[in-house]
mmCIF file of N, CA, C and O in Angstrom:
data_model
loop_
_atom_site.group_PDB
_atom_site.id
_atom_site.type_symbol
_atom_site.label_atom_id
_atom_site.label_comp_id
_atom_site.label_asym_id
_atom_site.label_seq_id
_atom_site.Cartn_x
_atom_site.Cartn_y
_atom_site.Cartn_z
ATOM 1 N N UNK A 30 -23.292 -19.044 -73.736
ATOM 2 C CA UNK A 30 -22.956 -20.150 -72.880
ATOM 3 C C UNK A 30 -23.860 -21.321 -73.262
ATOM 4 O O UNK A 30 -25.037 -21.158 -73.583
ATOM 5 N N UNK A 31 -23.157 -22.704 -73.204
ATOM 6 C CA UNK A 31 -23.875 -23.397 -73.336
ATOM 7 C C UNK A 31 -23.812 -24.700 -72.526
ATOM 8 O O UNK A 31 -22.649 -25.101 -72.574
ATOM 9 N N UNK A 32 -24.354 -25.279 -72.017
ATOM 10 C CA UNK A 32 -24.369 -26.489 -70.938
ATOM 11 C C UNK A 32 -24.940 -27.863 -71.760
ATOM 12 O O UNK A 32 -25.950 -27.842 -72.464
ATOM 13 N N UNK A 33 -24.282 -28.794 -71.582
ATOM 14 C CA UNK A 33 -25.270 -30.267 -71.979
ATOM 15 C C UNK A 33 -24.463 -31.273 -70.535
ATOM 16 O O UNK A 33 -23.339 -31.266 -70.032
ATOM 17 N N UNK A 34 -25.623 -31.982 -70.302
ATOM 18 C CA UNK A 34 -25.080 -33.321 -69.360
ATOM 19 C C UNK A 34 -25.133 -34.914 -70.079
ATOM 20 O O UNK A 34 -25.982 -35.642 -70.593
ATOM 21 N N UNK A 35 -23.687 -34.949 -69.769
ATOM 22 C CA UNK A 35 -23.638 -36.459 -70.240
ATOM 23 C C UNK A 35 -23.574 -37.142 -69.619
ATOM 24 O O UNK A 35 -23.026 -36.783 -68.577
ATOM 25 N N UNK A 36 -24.028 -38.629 -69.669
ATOM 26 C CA UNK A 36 -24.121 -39.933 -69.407
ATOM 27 C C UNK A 36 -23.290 -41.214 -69.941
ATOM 28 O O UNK A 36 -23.856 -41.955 -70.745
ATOM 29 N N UNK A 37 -22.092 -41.475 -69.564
ATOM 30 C CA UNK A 37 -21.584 -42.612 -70.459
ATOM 31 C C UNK A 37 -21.768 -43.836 -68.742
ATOM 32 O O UNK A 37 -21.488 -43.732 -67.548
ATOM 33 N N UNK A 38 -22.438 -44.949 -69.720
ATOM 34 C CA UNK A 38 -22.814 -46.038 -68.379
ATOM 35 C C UNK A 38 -23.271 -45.491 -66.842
ATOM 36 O O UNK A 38 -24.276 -44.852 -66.528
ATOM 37 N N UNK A 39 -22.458 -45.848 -66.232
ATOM 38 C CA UNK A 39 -22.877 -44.941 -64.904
ATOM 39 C C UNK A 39 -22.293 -44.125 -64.400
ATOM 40 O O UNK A 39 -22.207 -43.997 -63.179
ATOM 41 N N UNK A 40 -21.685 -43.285 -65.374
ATOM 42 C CA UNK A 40 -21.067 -42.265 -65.030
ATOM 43 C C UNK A 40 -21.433 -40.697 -65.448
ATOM 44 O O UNK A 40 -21.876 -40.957 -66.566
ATOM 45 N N UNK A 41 -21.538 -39.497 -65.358
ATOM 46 C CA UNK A 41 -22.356 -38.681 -65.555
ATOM 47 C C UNK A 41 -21.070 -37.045 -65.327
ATOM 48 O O UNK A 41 -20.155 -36.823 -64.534
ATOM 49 N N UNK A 42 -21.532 -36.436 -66.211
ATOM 50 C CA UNK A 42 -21.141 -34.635 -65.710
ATOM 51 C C UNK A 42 -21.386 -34.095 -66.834
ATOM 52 O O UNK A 42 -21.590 -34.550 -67.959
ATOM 53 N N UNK A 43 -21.342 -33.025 -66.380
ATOM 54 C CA UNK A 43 -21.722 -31.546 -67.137
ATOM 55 C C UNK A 43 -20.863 -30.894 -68.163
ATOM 56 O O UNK A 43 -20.208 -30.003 -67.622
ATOM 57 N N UNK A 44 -20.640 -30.984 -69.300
ATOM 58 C CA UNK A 44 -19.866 -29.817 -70.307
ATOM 59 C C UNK A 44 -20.921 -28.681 -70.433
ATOM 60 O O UNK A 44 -22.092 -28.581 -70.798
ATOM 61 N N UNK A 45 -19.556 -27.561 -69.768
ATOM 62 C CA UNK A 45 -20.085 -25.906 -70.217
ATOM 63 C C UNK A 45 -19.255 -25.164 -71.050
ATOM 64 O O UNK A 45 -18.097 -24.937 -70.700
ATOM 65 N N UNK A 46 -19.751 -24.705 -72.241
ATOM 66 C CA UNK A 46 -18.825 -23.454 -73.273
ATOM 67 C C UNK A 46 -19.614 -22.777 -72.442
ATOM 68 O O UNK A 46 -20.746 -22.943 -71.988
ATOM 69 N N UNK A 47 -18.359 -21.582 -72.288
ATOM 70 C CA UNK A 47 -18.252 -20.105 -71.676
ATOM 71 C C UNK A 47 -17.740 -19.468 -72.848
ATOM 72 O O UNK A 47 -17.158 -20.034 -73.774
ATOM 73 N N UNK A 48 -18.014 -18.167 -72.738
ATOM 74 C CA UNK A 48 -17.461 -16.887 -73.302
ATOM 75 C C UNK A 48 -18.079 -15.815 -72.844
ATOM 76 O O UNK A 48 -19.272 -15.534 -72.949
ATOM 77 N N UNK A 49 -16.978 -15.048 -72.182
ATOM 78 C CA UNK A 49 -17.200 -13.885 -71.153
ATOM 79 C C UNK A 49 -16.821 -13.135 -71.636
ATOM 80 O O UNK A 49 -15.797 -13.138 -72.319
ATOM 81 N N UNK A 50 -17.839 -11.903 -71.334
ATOM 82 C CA UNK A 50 -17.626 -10.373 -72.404
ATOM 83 C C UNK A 50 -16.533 -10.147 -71.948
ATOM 84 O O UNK A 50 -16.008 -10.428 -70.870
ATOM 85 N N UNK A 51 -16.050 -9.376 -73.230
ATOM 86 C CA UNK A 51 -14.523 -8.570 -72.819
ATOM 87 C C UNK A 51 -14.256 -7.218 -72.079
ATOM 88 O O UNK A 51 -13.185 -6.863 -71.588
ATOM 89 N N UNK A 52 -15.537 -6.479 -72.094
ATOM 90 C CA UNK A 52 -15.791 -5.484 -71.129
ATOM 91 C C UNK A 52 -15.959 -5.865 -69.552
ATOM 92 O O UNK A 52 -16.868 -6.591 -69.149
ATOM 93 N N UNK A 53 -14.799 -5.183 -68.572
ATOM 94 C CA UNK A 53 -14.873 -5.636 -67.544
ATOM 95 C C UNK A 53 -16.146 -5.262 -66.939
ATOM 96 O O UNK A 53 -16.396 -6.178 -66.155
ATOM 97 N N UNK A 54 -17.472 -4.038 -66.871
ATOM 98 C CA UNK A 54 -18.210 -4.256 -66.640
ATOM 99 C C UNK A 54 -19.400 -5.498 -67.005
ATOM 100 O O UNK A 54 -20.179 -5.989 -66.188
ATOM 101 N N UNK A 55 -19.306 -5.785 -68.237
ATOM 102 C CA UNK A 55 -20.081 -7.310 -69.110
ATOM 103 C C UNK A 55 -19.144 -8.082 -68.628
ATOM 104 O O UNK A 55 -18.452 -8.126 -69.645
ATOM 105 N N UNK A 56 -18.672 -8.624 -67.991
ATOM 106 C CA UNK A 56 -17.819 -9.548 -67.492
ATOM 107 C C UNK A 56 -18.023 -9.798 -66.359
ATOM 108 O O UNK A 56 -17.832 -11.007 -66.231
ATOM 109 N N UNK A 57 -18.410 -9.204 -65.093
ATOM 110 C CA UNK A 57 -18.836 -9.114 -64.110
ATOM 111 C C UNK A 57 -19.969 -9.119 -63.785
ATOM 112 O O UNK A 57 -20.258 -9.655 -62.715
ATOM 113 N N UNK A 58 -20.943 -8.550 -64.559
ATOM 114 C CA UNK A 58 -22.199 -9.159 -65.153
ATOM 115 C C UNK A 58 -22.151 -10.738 -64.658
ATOM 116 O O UNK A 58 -22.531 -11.347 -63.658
ATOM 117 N N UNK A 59 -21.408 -11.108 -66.027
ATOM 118 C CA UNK A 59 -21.711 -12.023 -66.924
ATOM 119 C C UNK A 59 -21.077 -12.832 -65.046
ATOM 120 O O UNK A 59 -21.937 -12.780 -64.167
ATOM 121 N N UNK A 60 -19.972 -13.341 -64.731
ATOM 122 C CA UNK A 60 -19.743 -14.022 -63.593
ATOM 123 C C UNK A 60 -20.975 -13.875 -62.555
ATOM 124 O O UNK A 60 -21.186 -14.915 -61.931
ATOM 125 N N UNK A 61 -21.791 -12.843 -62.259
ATOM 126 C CA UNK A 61 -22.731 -13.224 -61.276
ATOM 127 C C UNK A 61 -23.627 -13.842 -61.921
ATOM 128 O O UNK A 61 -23.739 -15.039 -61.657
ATOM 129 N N UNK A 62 -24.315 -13.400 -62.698
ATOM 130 C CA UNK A 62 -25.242 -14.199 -63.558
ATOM 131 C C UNK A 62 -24.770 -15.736 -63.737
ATOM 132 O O UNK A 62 -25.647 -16.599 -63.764
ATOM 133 N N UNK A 63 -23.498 -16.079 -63.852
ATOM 134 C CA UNK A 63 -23.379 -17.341 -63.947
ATOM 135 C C UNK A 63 -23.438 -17.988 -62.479
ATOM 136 O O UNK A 63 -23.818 -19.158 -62.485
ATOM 137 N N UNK A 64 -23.150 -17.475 -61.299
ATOM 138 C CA UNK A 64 -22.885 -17.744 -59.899
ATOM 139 C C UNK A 64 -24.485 -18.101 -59.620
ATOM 140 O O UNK A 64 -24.870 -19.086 -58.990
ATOM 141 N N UNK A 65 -25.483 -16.909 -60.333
ATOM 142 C CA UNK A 65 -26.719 -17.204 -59.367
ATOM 143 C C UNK A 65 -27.365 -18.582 -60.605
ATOM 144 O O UNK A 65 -28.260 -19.274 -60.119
ATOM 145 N N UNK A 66 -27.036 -18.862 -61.751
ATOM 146 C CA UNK A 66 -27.939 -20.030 -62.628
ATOM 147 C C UNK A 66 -27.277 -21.198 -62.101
ATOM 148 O O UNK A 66 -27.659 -22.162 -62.764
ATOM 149 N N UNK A 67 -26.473 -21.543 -61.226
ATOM 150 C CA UNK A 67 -26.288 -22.626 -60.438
ATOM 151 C C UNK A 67 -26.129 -24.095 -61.675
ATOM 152 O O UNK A 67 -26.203 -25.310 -61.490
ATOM 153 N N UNK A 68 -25.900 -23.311 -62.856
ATOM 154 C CA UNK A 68 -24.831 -24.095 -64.176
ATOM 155 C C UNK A 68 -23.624 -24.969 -63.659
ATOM 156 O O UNK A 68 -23.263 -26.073 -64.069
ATOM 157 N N UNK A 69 -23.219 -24.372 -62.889
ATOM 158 C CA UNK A 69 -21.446 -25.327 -62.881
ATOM 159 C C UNK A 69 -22.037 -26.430 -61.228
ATOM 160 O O UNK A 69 -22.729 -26.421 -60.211
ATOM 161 N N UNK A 70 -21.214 -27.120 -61.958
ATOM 162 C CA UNK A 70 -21.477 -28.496 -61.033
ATOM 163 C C UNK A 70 -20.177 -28.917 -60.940
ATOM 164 O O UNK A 70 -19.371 -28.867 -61.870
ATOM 165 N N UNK A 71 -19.880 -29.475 -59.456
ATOM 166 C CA UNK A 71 -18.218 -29.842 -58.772
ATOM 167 C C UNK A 71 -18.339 -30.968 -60.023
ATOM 168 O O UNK A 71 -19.423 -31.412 -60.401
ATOM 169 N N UNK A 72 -16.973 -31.370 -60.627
ATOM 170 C CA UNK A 72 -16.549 -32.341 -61.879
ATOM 171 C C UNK A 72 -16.932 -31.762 -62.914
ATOM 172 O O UNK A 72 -16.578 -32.333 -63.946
ATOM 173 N N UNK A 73 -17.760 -30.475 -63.096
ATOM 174 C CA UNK A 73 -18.136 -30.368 -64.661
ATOM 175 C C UNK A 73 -17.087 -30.212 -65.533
ATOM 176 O O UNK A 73 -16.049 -30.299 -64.877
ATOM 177 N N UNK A 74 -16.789 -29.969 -67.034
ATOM 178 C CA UNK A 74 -15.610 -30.188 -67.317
ATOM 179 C C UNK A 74 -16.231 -28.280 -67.737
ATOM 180 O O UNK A 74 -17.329 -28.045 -68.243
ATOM 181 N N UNK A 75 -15.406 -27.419 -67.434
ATOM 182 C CA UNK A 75 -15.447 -26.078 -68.057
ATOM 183 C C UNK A 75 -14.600 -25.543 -69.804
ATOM 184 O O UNK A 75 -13.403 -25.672 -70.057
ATOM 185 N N UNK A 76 -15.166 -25.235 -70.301
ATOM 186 C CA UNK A 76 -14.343 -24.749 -71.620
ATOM 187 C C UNK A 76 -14.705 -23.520 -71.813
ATOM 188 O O UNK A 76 -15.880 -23.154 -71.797
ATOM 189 N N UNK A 77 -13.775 -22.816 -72.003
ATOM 190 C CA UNK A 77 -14.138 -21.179 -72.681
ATOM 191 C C UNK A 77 -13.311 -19.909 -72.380
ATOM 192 O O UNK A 77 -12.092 -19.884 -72.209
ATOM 193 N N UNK A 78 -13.977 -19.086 -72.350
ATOM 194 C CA UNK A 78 -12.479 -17.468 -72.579
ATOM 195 C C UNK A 78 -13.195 -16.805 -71.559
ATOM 196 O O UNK A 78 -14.122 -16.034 -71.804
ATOM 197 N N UNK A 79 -12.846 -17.045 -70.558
ATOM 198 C CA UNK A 79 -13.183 -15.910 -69.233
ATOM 199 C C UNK A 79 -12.938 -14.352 -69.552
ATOM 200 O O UNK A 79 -13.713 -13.497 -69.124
ATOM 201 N N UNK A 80 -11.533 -13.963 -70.525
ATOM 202 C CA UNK A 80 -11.263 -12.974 -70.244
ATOM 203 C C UNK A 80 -10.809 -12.225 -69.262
ATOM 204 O O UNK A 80 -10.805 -10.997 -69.180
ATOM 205 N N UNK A 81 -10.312 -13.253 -68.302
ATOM 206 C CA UNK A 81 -9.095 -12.496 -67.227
ATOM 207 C C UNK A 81 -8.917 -14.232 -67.117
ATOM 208 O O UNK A 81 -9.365 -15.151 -67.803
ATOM 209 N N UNK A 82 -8.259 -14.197 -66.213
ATOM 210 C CA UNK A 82 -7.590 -15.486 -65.786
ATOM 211 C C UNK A 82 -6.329 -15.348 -63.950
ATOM 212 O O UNK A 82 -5.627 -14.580 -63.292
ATOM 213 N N UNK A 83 -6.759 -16.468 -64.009
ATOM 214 C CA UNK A 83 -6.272 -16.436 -62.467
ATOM 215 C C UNK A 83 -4.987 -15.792 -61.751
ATOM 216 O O UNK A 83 -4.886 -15.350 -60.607
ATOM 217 N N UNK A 84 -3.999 -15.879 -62.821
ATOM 218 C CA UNK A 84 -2.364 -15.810 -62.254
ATOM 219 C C UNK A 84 -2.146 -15.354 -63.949
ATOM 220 O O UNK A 84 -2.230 -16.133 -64.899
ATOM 221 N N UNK A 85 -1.737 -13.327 -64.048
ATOM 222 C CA UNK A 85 -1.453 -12.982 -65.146
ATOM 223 C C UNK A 85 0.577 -13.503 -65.321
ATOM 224 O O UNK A 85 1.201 -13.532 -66.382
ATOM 225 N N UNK A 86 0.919 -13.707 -64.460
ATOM 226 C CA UNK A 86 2.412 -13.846 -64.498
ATOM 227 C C UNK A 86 2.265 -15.693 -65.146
ATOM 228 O O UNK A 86 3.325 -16.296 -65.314
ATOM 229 N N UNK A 87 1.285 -16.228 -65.372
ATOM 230 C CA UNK A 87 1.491 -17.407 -65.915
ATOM 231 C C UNK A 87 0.857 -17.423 -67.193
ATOM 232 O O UNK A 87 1.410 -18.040 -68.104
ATOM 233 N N UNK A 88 -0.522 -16.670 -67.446
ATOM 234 C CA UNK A 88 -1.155 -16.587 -68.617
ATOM 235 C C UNK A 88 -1.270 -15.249 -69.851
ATOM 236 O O UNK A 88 -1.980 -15.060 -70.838
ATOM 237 N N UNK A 89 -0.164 -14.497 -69.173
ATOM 238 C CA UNK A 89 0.029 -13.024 -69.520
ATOM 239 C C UNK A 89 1.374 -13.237 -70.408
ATOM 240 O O UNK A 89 2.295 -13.689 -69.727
ATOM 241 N N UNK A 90 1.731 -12.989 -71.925
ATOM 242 C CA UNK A 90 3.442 -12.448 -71.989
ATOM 243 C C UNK A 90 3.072 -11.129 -72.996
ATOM 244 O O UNK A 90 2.288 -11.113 -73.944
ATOM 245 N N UNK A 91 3.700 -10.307 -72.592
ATOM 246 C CA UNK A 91 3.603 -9.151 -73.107
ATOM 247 C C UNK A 91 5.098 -8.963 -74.329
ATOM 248 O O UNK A 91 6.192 -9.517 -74.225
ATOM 249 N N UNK A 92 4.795 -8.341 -75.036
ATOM 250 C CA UNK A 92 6.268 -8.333 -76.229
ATOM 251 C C UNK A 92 7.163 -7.725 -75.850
ATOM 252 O O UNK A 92 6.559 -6.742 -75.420
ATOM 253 N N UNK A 93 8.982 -7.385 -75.520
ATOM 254 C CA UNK A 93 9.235 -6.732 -75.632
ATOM 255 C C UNK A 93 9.722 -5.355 -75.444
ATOM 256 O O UNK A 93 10.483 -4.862 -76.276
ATOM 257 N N UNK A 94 9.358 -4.742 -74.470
ATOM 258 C CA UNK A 94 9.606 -3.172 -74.973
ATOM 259 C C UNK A 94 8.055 -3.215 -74.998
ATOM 260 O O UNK A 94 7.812 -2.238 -75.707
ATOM 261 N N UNK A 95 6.978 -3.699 -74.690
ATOM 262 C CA UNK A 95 5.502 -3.233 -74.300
ATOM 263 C C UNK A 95 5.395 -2.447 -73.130
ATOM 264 O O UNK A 95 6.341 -2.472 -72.343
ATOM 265 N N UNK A 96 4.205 -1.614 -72.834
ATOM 266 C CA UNK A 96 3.873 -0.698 -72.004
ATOM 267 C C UNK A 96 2.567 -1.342 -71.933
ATOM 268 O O UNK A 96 1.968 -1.244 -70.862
ATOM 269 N N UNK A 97 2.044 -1.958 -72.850
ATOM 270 C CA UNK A 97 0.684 -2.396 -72.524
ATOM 271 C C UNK A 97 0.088 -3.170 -71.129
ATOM 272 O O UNK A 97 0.772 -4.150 -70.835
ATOM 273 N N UNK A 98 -0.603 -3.017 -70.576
ATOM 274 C CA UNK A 98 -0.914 -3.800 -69.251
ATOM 275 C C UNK A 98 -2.369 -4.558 -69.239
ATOM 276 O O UNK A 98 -3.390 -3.917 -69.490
ATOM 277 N N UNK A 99 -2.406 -5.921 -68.941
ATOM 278 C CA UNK A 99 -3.373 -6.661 -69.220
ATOM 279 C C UNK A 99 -5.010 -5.975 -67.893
ATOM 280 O O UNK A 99 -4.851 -5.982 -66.672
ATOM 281 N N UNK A 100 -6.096 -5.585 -68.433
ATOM 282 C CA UNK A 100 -7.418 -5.101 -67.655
ATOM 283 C C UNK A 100 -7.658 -6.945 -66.794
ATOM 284 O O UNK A 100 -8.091 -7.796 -67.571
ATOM 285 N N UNK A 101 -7.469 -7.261 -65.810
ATOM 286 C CA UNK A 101 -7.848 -8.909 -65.473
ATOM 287 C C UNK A 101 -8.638 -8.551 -64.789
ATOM 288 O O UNK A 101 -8.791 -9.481 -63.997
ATOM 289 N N UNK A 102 -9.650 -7.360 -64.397
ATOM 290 C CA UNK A 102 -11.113 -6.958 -63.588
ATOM 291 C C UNK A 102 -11.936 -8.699 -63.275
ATOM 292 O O UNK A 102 -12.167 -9.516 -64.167
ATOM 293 N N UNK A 103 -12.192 -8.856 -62.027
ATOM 294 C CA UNK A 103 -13.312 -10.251 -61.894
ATOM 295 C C UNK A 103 -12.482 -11.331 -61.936
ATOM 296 O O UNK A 103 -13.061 -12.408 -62.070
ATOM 297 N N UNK A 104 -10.868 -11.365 -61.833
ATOM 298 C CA UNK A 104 -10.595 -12.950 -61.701
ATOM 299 C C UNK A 104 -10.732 -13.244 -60.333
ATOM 300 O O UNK A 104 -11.027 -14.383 -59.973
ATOM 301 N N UNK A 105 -10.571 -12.452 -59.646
ATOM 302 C CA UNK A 105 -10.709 -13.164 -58.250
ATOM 303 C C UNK A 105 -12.289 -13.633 -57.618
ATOM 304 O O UNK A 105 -12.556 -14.475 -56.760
ATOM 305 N N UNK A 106 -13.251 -12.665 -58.466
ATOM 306 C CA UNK A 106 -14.535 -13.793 -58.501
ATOM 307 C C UNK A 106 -14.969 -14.744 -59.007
ATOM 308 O O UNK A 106 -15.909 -15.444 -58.631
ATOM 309 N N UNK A 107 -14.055 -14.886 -60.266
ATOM 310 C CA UNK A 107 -13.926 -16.158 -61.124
ATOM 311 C C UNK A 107 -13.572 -16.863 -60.160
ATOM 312 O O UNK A 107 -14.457 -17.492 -59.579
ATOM 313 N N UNK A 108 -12.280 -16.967 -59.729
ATOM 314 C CA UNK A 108 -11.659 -17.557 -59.628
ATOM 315 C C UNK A 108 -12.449 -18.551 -57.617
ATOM 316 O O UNK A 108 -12.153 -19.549 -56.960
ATOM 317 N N UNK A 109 -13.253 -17.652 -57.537
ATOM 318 C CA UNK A 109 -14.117 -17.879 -55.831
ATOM 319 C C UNK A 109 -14.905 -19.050 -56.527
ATOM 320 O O UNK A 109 -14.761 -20.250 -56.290
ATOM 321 N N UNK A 110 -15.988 -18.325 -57.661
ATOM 322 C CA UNK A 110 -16.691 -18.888 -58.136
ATOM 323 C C UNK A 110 -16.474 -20.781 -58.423
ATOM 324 O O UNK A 110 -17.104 -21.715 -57.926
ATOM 325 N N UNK A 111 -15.467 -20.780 -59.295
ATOM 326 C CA UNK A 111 -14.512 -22.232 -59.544
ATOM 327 C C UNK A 111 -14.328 -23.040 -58.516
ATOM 328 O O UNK A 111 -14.614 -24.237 -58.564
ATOM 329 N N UNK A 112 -13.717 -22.320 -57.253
ATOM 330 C CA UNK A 112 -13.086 -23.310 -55.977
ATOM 331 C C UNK A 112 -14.432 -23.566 -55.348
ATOM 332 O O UNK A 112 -14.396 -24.665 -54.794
ATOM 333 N N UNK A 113 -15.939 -22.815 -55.181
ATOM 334 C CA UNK A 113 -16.683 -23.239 -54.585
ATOM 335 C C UNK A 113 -17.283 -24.540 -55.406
ATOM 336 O O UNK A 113 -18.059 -25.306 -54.835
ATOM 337 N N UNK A 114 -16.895 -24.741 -56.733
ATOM 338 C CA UNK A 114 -17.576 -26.340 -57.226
ATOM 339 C C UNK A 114 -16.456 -27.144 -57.266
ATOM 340 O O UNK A 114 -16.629 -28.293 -57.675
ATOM 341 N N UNK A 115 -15.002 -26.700 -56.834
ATOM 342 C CA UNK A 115 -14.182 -27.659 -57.153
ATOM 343 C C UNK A 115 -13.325 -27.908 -58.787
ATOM 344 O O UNK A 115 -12.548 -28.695 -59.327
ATOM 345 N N UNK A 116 -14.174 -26.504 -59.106
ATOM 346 C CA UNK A 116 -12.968 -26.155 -59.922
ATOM 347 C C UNK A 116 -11.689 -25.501 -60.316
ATOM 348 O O UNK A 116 -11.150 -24.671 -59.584
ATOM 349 N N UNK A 117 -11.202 -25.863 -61.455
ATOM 350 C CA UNK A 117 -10.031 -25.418 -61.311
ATOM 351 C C UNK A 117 -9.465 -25.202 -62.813
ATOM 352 O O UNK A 117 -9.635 -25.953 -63.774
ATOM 353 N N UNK A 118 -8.739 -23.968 -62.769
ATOM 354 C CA UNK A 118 -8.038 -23.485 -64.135
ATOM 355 C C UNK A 118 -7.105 -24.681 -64.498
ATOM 356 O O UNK A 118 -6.570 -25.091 -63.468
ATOM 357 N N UNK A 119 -6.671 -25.480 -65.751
ATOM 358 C CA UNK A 119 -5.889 -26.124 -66.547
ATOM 359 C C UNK A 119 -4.591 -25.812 -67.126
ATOM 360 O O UNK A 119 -3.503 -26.360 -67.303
ATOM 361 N N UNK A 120 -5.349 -24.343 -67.415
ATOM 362 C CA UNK A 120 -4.455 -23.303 -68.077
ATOM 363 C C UNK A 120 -4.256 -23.710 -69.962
ATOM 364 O O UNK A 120 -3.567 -22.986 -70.680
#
């Protein structure tokens, strides 16, 4: 993860790269650990691969004739996490 704050005139916010383990236990980890470093700031602009995502019927397509089923473990703490700064998935 990485954070920088910018400044253009008088205007100001936060860019964060994310990348969240793909193991739903390292993933859940990884979301509290980000909840308690108090990193995300309401307007920051977020970038990165959570590894689950909010709504699989919008960010999910499976092939086919698949049986495979997407693991989305921790979006709904992601997803707590986000609305308490005022963020929000793009998609």
């Amino acid at each position: 993860m990485t954070a920088v704050d910018l400044t253009l005139g008088a205007s100001s916010t936060r860019l964060v790269c994310v990348y969240a383990p793909v193991s739903a236990m390292g993933r859940g980890l990884f979301i509290n650990m980000l909840r308690r470093s108090k990193i995300l700031a309401r307007g920051a602009i977020i970038a990165g691969d959570f590894n689950c995502v909010p709504d699989i019927s919008k960010d999910v397509k499976y092939p086919k004739g698949s049986n495979t089923k997407y693991c989305n473990h921790h979006s709904g703490a992601l997803e707590v996490l986000m609305a308490r700064h005022g963020l929000a998935d793009m998609y």
